[in-house]
């Protein structure tokens, strides 16, 4: 359509349309540059938004699994520390029993040795009752098997388990021992050796799980990094290209506003045709 018309300024309408589209694009660029994300809503990239959300959930799960593994490692370290104390106590008891097995000690001397021996014996049981992690008794048998969820799914491969059991003097078989005479002292040595073997076996199992925890944490951390990198490639904005596009839209916005002003002046030419 050509000619000079007033009621419908097509040039102005076209300029307004283009200016509005430019402004909408400019607002998107501002949103991306201010947030640092290329995808801020499903409308920006429906597929990319859905994928990034799933990856975000996966990252949160990995972080939770890492926390679980760290907490599990700390629990095991607490139990291992108590067992190490037990080990030291049993070695001291064995030393006293070896002393008592010698004929150079009088009955009075043996009573003194046995007094220390029994206090150490009682301490093993006390440690089993008081060793605690987050309100859980670790050595009293109330939690025979500890299961640590160190994966992001629910299969058996996402869990690590360790059995500690009850570690008091009765369970270790040394509660009724004494060193009041040579024969009892020799019997005590044999039972203490059995108890030491049991503690060493439990500590070995705990140490093996602790090593696995370390490797599990490394693997989870690596997986988290890779997922985060993939998510960043989808969601994060490229500031170089986005800044260039933003500058382009700014120029178009300014030129569009200038052209719109000129287009609005076109109908005024009709006034000159009036007599």
mmCIF file of C-alpha atoms in Angstrom:
data_model
loop_
_atom_site.group_PDB
_atom_site.id
_atom_site.type_symbol
_atom_site.label_atom_id
_atom_site.label_comp_id
_atom_site.label_asym_id
_atom_site.label_seq_id
_atom_site.Cartn_x
_atom_site.Cartn_y
_atom_site.Cartn_z
ATOM 1 C CA UNK A 1 0.000 0.000 0.000
ATOM 2 C CA UNK A 2 1.375 3.381 -0.950
ATOM 3 C CA UNK A 3 0.307 6.953 -0.505
ATOM 4 C CA UNK A 4 0.076 9.363 2.373
ATOM 5 C CA UNK A 5 -2.360 8.089 5.045
ATOM 6 C CA UNK A 6 -3.085 9.164 8.627
ATOM 7 C CA UNK A 7 -5.377 6.621 10.302
ATOM 8 C CA UNK A 8 -2.995 3.663 9.908
ATOM 9 C CA UNK A 9 0.682 4.486 10.129
ATOM 10 C CA UNK A 10 2.082 1.205 8.814
ATOM 11 C CA UNK A 11 5.691 2.411 9.013
ATOM 12 C CA UNK A 12 5.229 3.245 12.699
ATOM 13 C CA UNK A 13 3.550 -0.089 13.366
ATOM 14 C CA UNK A 14 6.441 -1.970 11.737
ATOM 15 C CA UNK A 15 8.947 0.073 13.697
ATOM 16 C CA UNK A 16 7.058 -0.615 16.942
ATOM 17 C CA UNK A 17 6.949 -4.331 16.180
ATOM 18 C CA UNK A 18 10.681 -4.529 15.510
ATOM 19 C CA UNK A 19 11.477 -2.366 18.529
ATOM 20 C CA UNK A 20 9.373 -4.615 20.784
ATOM 21 C CA UNK A 21 11.126 -7.727 19.486
ATOM 22 C CA UNK A 22 14.483 -6.080 20.021
ATOM 23 C CA UNK A 23 13.512 -5.059 23.551
ATOM 24 C CA UNK A 24 12.370 -8.593 24.373
ATOM 25 C CA UNK A 25 15.690 -9.987 23.135
ATOM 26 C CA UNK A 26 17.547 -7.284 25.051
ATOM 27 C CA UNK A 27 15.748 -8.237 28.257
ATOM 28 C CA UNK A 28 16.781 -11.868 27.750
ATOM 29 C CA UNK A 29 20.406 -10.830 27.290
ATOM 30 C CA UNK A 30 20.241 -8.732 30.456
ATOM 31 C CA UNK A 31 18.764 -11.688 32.352
ATOM 32 C CA UNK A 32 21.481 -14.027 31.113
ATOM 33 C CA UNK A 33 24.322 -11.623 31.836
ATOM 34 C CA UNK A 34 22.997 -10.746 35.289
ATOM 35 C CA UNK A 35 22.358 -14.381 36.318
ATOM 36 C CA UNK A 36 25.297 -16.008 34.559
ATOM 37 C CA UNK A 37 22.961 -18.614 33.069
ATOM 38 C CA UNK A 38 22.012 -19.128 29.463
ATOM 39 C CA UNK A 39 18.939 -21.081 30.531
ATOM 40 C CA UNK A 40 16.917 -19.292 33.212
ATOM 41 C CA UNK A 41 13.500 -20.761 32.451
ATOM 42 C CA UNK A 42 12.012 -23.601 30.378
ATOM 43 C CA UNK A 43 11.138 -21.090 27.654
ATOM 44 C CA UNK A 44 14.830 -20.352 27.033
ATOM 45 C CA UNK A 45 15.629 -23.960 26.105
ATOM 46 C CA UNK A 46 13.032 -26.598 27.089
ATOM 47 C CA UNK A 47 15.285 -29.609 26.515
ATOM 48 C CA UNK A 48 18.349 -27.941 28.019
ATOM 49 C CA UNK A 49 16.349 -26.807 31.056
ATOM 50 C CA UNK A 50 15.049 -30.342 31.727
ATOM 51 C CA UNK A 51 18.509 -31.880 31.330
ATOM 52 C CA UNK A 52 20.151 -29.267 33.553
ATOM 53 C CA UNK A 53 17.506 -29.823 36.251
ATOM 54 C CA UNK A 54 18.167 -33.575 36.215
ATOM 55 C CA UNK A 55 21.897 -32.945 36.400
ATOM 56 C CA UNK A 56 21.344 -30.526 39.279
ATOM 57 C CA UNK A 57 19.440 -33.206 41.178
ATOM 58 C CA UNK A 58 22.213 -35.686 40.407
ATOM 59 C CA UNK A 59 24.839 -33.287 41.763
ATOM 60 C CA UNK A 60 22.858 -32.830 44.978
ATOM 61 C CA UNK A 61 22.648 -36.599 45.350
ATOM 62 C CA UNK A 62 26.391 -36.969 44.798
ATOM 63 C CA UNK A 63 27.063 -34.311 47.440
ATOM 64 C CA UNK A 64 24.766 -36.109 49.886
ATOM 65 C CA UNK A 65 26.580 -39.390 49.203
ATOM 66 C CA UNK A 66 29.933 -37.679 49.822
ATOM 67 C CA UNK A 67 28.636 -36.371 53.147
ATOM 68 C CA UNK A 68 27.416 -39.870 54.008
ATOM 69 C CA UNK A 69 30.819 -41.341 53.226
ATOM 70 C CA UNK A 70 32.606 -38.692 55.279
ATOM 71 C CA UNK A 71 30.246 -39.200 58.206
ATOM 72 C CA UNK A 72 30.733 -42.950 57.923
ATOM 73 C CA UNK A 73 34.500 -42.516 57.916
ATOM 74 C CA UNK A 74 34.277 -40.377 61.052
ATOM 75 C CA UNK A 75 32.084 -42.970 62.774
ATOM 76 C CA UNK A 76 34.549 -45.713 61.927
ATOM 77 C CA UNK A 77 37.435 -43.572 63.103
ATOM 78 C CA UNK A 78 35.674 -43.114 66.440
ATOM 79 C CA UNK A 79 35.140 -46.860 66.789
ATOM 80 C CA UNK A 80 38.694 -47.600 65.697
ATOM 81 C CA UNK A 81 40.078 -45.145 68.235
ATOM 82 C CA UNK A 82 38.196 -46.893 71.046
ATOM 83 C CA UNK A 83 39.364 -50.299 69.839
ATOM 84 C CA UNK A 84 42.924 -49.033 69.699
ATOM 85 C CA UNK A 85 42.571 -48.024 73.347
ATOM 86 C CA UNK A 86 41.207 -51.492 74.112
ATOM 87 C CA UNK A 87 44.174 -52.994 72.321
ATOM 88 C CA UNK A 88 46.584 -50.974 74.449
ATOM 89 C CA UNK A 89 44.733 -51.955 77.618
ATOM 90 C CA UNK A 90 44.830 -55.659 76.737
ATOM 91 C CA UNK A 91 48.537 -55.449 76.029
ATOM 92 C CA UNK A 92 49.058 -53.890 79.445
ATOM 93 C CA UNK A 93 46.923 -56.647 81.027
ATOM 94 C CA UNK A 94 48.998 -59.241 79.198
ATOM 95 C CA UNK A 95 52.152 -57.628 80.518
ATOM 96 C CA UNK A 96 50.794 -57.856 84.067
ATOM 97 C CA UNK A 97 49.808 -61.492 83.507
ATOM 98 C CA UNK A 98 53.290 -62.333 82.256
ATOM 99 C CA UNK A 99 54.733 -60.701 85.371
ATOM 100 C CA UNK A 100 52.362 -62.632 87.637
ATOM 101 C CA UNK A 101 53.331 -65.923 85.990
ATOM 102 C CA UNK A 102 56.813 -65.566 87.454
ATOM 103 C CA UNK A 103 57.602 -67.194 90.811
ATOM 104 C CA UNK A 104 59.403 -64.115 92.131
ATOM 105 C CA UNK A 105 56.158 -62.426 93.253
ATOM 106 C CA UNK A 106 54.595 -63.029 96.635
ATOM 107 C CA UNK A 107 50.872 -63.476 97.235
ATOM 108 C CA UNK A 108 50.695 -59.875 98.381
ATOM 109 C CA UNK A 109 52.450 -58.708 95.225
ATOM 110 C CA UNK A 110 50.038 -60.716 93.082
ATOM 111 C CA UNK A 111 47.068 -59.061 94.797
ATOM 112 C CA UNK A 112 48.498 -55.645 93.932
ATOM 113 C CA UNK A 113 49.095 -56.702 90.325
ATOM 114 C CA UNK A 114 45.616 -58.202 90.113
ATOM 115 C CA UNK A 115 44.059 -54.998 91.441
ATOM 116 C CA UNK A 116 45.479 -53.059 88.499
ATOM 117 C CA UNK A 117 44.581 -55.922 86.176
ATOM 118 C CA UNK A 118 40.912 -55.875 87.228
ATOM 119 C CA UNK A 119 40.642 -52.104 86.887
ATOM 120 C CA UNK A 120 41.904 -52.428 83.327
ATOM 121 C CA UNK A 121 39.455 -55.260 82.750
ATOM 122 C CA UNK A 122 36.576 -53.063 83.939
ATOM 123 C CA UNK A 123 37.775 -50.206 81.736
ATOM 124 C CA UNK A 124 37.367 -52.361 78.622
ATOM 125 C CA UNK A 125 33.682 -52.834 79.505
ATOM 126 C CA UNK A 126 33.230 -49.157 80.354
ATOM 127 C CA UNK A 127 34.680 -48.123 76.981
ATOM 128 C CA UNK A 128 32.241 -50.471 75.239
ATOM 129 C CA UNK A 129 29.338 -48.802 77.043
ATOM 130 C CA UNK A 130 30.315 -45.158 76.495
ATOM 131 C CA UNK A 131 31.855 -45.068 73.004
ATOM 132 C CA UNK A 132 29.346 -42.907 71.169
ATOM 133 C CA UNK A 133 28.852 -41.267 67.784
ATOM 134 C CA UNK A 134 25.852 -39.015 67.281
ATOM 135 C CA UNK A 135 23.906 -40.761 70.021
ATOM 136 C CA UNK A 136 24.739 -44.268 68.821
ATOM 137 C CA UNK A 137 26.738 -46.698 70.935
ATOM 138 C CA UNK A 138 29.400 -48.233 68.763
ATOM 139 C CA UNK A 139 30.818 -51.065 70.867
ATOM 140 C CA UNK A 140 27.939 -52.250 73.058
ATOM 141 C CA UNK A 141 26.371 -54.510 70.423
ATOM 142 C CA UNK A 142 23.266 -52.362 69.866
ATOM 143 C CA UNK A 143 24.398 -51.760 66.266
ATOM 144 C CA UNK A 144 25.934 -54.991 65.099
ATOM 145 C CA UNK A 145 26.255 -53.958 61.460
ATOM 146 C CA UNK A 146 26.649 -50.379 60.258
ATOM 147 C CA UNK A 147 25.482 -49.714 56.695
ATOM 148 C CA UNK A 148 26.695 -46.576 54.962
ATOM 149 C CA UNK A 149 24.791 -45.298 51.912
ATOM 150 C CA UNK A 150 27.575 -43.973 49.689
ATOM 151 C CA UNK A 151 25.865 -44.056 46.271
ATOM 152 C CA UNK A 152 23.102 -42.092 44.573
ATOM 153 C CA UNK A 153 20.829 -45.073 43.955
ATOM 154 C CA UNK A 154 19.405 -47.828 46.180
ATOM 155 C CA UNK A 155 21.127 -51.008 45.053
ATOM 156 C CA UNK A 156 23.437 -53.098 47.210
ATOM 157 C CA UNK A 157 26.367 -51.544 45.335
ATOM 158 C CA UNK A 158 25.457 -48.157 46.797
ATOM 159 C CA UNK A 159 26.119 -49.310 50.369
ATOM 160 C CA UNK A 160 29.159 -50.275 52.420
ATOM 161 C CA UNK A 161 28.718 -52.336 55.568
ATOM 162 C CA UNK A 162 30.937 -53.203 58.506
ATOM 163 C CA UNK A 163 30.198 -55.388 61.520
ATOM 164 C CA UNK A 164 31.690 -54.278 64.843
ATOM 165 C CA UNK A 165 29.621 -56.053 67.468
ATOM 166 C CA UNK A 166 29.934 -56.028 71.244
ATOM 167 C CA UNK A 167 33.401 -55.377 72.589
ATOM 168 C CA UNK A 168 33.068 -55.611 76.378
ATOM 169 C CA UNK A 169 35.240 -57.865 78.539
ATOM 170 C CA UNK A 170 32.596 -60.597 78.677
ATOM 171 C CA UNK A 171 32.334 -60.839 74.892
ATOM 172 C CA UNK A 172 36.109 -60.807 74.636
ATOM 173 C CA UNK A 173 36.272 -63.678 77.115
ATOM 174 C CA UNK A 174 38.441 -61.979 79.735
ATOM 175 C CA UNK A 175 35.919 -60.845 82.351
ATOM 176 C CA UNK A 176 36.473 -63.752 84.744
ATOM 177 C CA UNK A 177 40.249 -63.835 84.389
ATOM 178 C CA UNK A 178 42.621 -62.918 87.203
ATOM 179 C CA UNK A 179 46.309 -63.123 88.011
ATOM 180 C CA UNK A 180 46.163 -64.134 91.685
ATOM 181 C CA UNK A 181 48.402 -67.130 91.004
ATOM 182 C CA UNK A 182 50.776 -68.423 88.332
ATOM 183 C CA UNK A 183 48.289 -70.792 86.705
ATOM 184 C CA UNK A 184 45.545 -68.169 86.485
ATOM 185 C CA UNK A 185 48.062 -65.740 85.051
ATOM 186 C CA UNK A 186 49.049 -68.208 82.318
ATOM 187 C CA UNK A 187 45.383 -68.862 81.529
ATOM 188 C CA UNK A 188 44.800 -65.108 81.375
ATOM 189 C CA UNK A 189 47.610 -64.745 78.826
ATOM 190 C CA UNK A 190 45.951 -67.296 76.540
ATOM 191 C CA UNK A 191 42.551 -65.602 76.790
ATOM 192 C CA UNK A 192 44.049 -62.159 76.275
ATOM 193 C CA UNK A 193 45.713 -63.407 73.091
ATOM 194 C CA UNK A 194 42.336 -64.569 71.795
ATOM 195 C CA UNK A 195 40.800 -61.209 72.715
ATOM 196 C CA UNK A 196 43.629 -59.332 71.000
ATOM 197 C CA UNK A 197 43.163 -61.418 67.847
ATOM 198 C CA UNK A 198 39.463 -60.555 67.820
ATOM 199 C CA UNK A 199 40.080 -56.839 68.263
ATOM 200 C CA UNK A 200 42.781 -56.872 65.598
ATOM 201 C CA UNK A 201 40.401 -58.638 63.221
ATOM 202 C CA UNK A 202 37.670 -56.047 63.824
ATOM 203 C CA UNK A 203 40.175 -53.223 63.381
ATOM 204 C CA UNK A 204 41.364 -54.779 60.134
ATOM 205 C CA UNK A 205 37.797 -54.851 58.827
ATOM 206 C CA UNK A 206 37.245 -51.244 59.866
ATOM 207 C CA UNK A 207 40.512 -50.179 58.227
ATOM 208 C CA UNK A 208 39.551 -51.903 54.981
ATOM 209 C CA UNK A 209 36.186 -50.106 54.911
ATOM 210 C CA UNK A 210 37.887 -46.802 55.723
ATOM 211 C CA UNK A 211 40.166 -47.268 52.725
ATOM 212 C CA UNK A 212 37.143 -48.024 50.556
ATOM 213 C CA UNK A 213 35.476 -44.888 51.920
ATOM 214 C CA UNK A 214 38.428 -42.795 50.767
ATOM 215 C CA UNK A 215 38.283 -44.242 47.262
ATOM 216 C CA UNK A 216 34.510 -43.882 47.220
ATOM 217 C CA UNK A 217 34.784 -40.201 48.155
ATOM 218 C CA UNK A 218 37.350 -39.657 45.407
ATOM 219 C CA UNK A 219 35.120 -41.337 42.851
ATOM 220 C CA UNK A 220 32.037 -39.382 43.964
ATOM 221 C CA UNK A 221 33.961 -36.111 43.891
ATOM 222 C CA UNK A 222 35.210 -36.869 40.371
ATOM 223 C CA UNK A 223 31.682 -37.751 39.231
ATOM 224 C CA UNK A 224 30.322 -34.534 40.752
ATOM 225 C CA UNK A 225 32.940 -32.478 38.925
ATOM 226 C CA UNK A 226 32.145 -34.110 35.589
ATOM 227 C CA UNK A 227 28.390 -33.695 35.989
ATOM 228 C CA UNK A 228 28.846 -30.077 37.013
ATOM 229 C CA UNK A 229 31.025 -29.441 33.963
ATOM 230 C CA UNK A 230 28.390 -30.991 31.681
ATOM 231 C CA UNK A 231 25.634 -28.955 33.332
ATOM 232 C CA UNK A 232 27.675 -25.798 32.971
ATOM 233 C CA UNK A 233 28.044 -26.441 29.233
ATOM 234 C CA UNK A 234 24.258 -26.575 28.954
ATOM 235 C CA UNK A 235 23.131 -23.912 31.409
ATOM 236 C CA UNK A 236 25.931 -21.389 31.860
ATOM 237 C CA UNK A 237 26.128 -18.365 29.611
ATOM 238 C CA UNK A 238 29.035 -17.651 27.289
ATOM 239 C CA UNK A 239 29.831 -14.100 28.332
ATOM 240 C CA UNK A 240 31.858 -13.299 25.211
ATOM 241 C CA UNK A 241 29.112 -14.149 22.719
ATOM 242 C CA UNK A 242 26.325 -12.930 25.017
ATOM 243 C CA UNK A 243 28.011 -9.540 25.483
ATOM 244 C CA UNK A 244 28.419 -9.190 21.723
ATOM 245 C CA UNK A 245 24.738 -10.032 21.196
ATOM 246 C CA UNK A 246 23.750 -7.627 23.993
ATOM 247 C CA UNK A 247 25.706 -4.797 22.357
ATOM 248 C CA UNK A 248 24.048 -5.565 19.025
ATOM 249 C CA UNK A 249 20.559 -5.430 20.588
ATOM 250 C CA UNK A 250 21.406 -2.173 22.337
ATOM 251 C CA UNK A 251 22.318 -0.587 19.016
ATOM 252 C CA UNK A 252 19.168 -1.975 17.369
ATOM 253 C CA UNK A 253 17.076 -0.681 20.274
ATOM 254 C CA UNK A 254 18.503 2.813 19.947
ATOM 255 C CA UNK A 255 18.176 2.853 16.157
ATOM 256 C CA UNK A 256 14.667 1.369 16.403
ATOM 257 C CA UNK A 257 13.595 4.117 18.789
ATOM 258 C CA UNK A 258 15.039 6.744 16.450
ATOM 259 C CA UNK A 259 13.300 5.211 13.405
ATOM 260 C CA UNK A 260 9.997 4.978 15.315
ATOM 261 C CA UNK A 261 10.226 8.675 16.116
ATOM 262 C CA UNK A 262 10.732 9.440 12.445
ATOM 263 C CA UNK A 263 7.902 7.116 11.408
ATOM 264 C CA UNK A 264 5.543 8.919 13.775
ATOM 265 C CA UNK A 265 6.399 12.194 12.041
ATOM 266 C CA UNK A 266 5.465 10.956 8.546
ATOM 267 C CA UNK A 267 1.699 11.592 8.854
ATOM 268 C CA UNK A 268 2.406 15.184 9.791
ATOM 269 C CA UNK A 269 3.261 15.795 6.156
ATOM 270 C CA UNK A 270 -0.464 15.628 5.461
ATOM 271 C CA UNK A 271 -0.897 18.958 7.250
ATOM 272 C CA UNK A 272 1.028 20.674 4.461
ATOM 273 C CA UNK A 273 -1.593 19.527 1.993
ATOM 274 C CA UNK A 274 -4.350 21.399 3.806
ATOM 275 C CA UNK A 275 -5.195 24.833 2.339
#
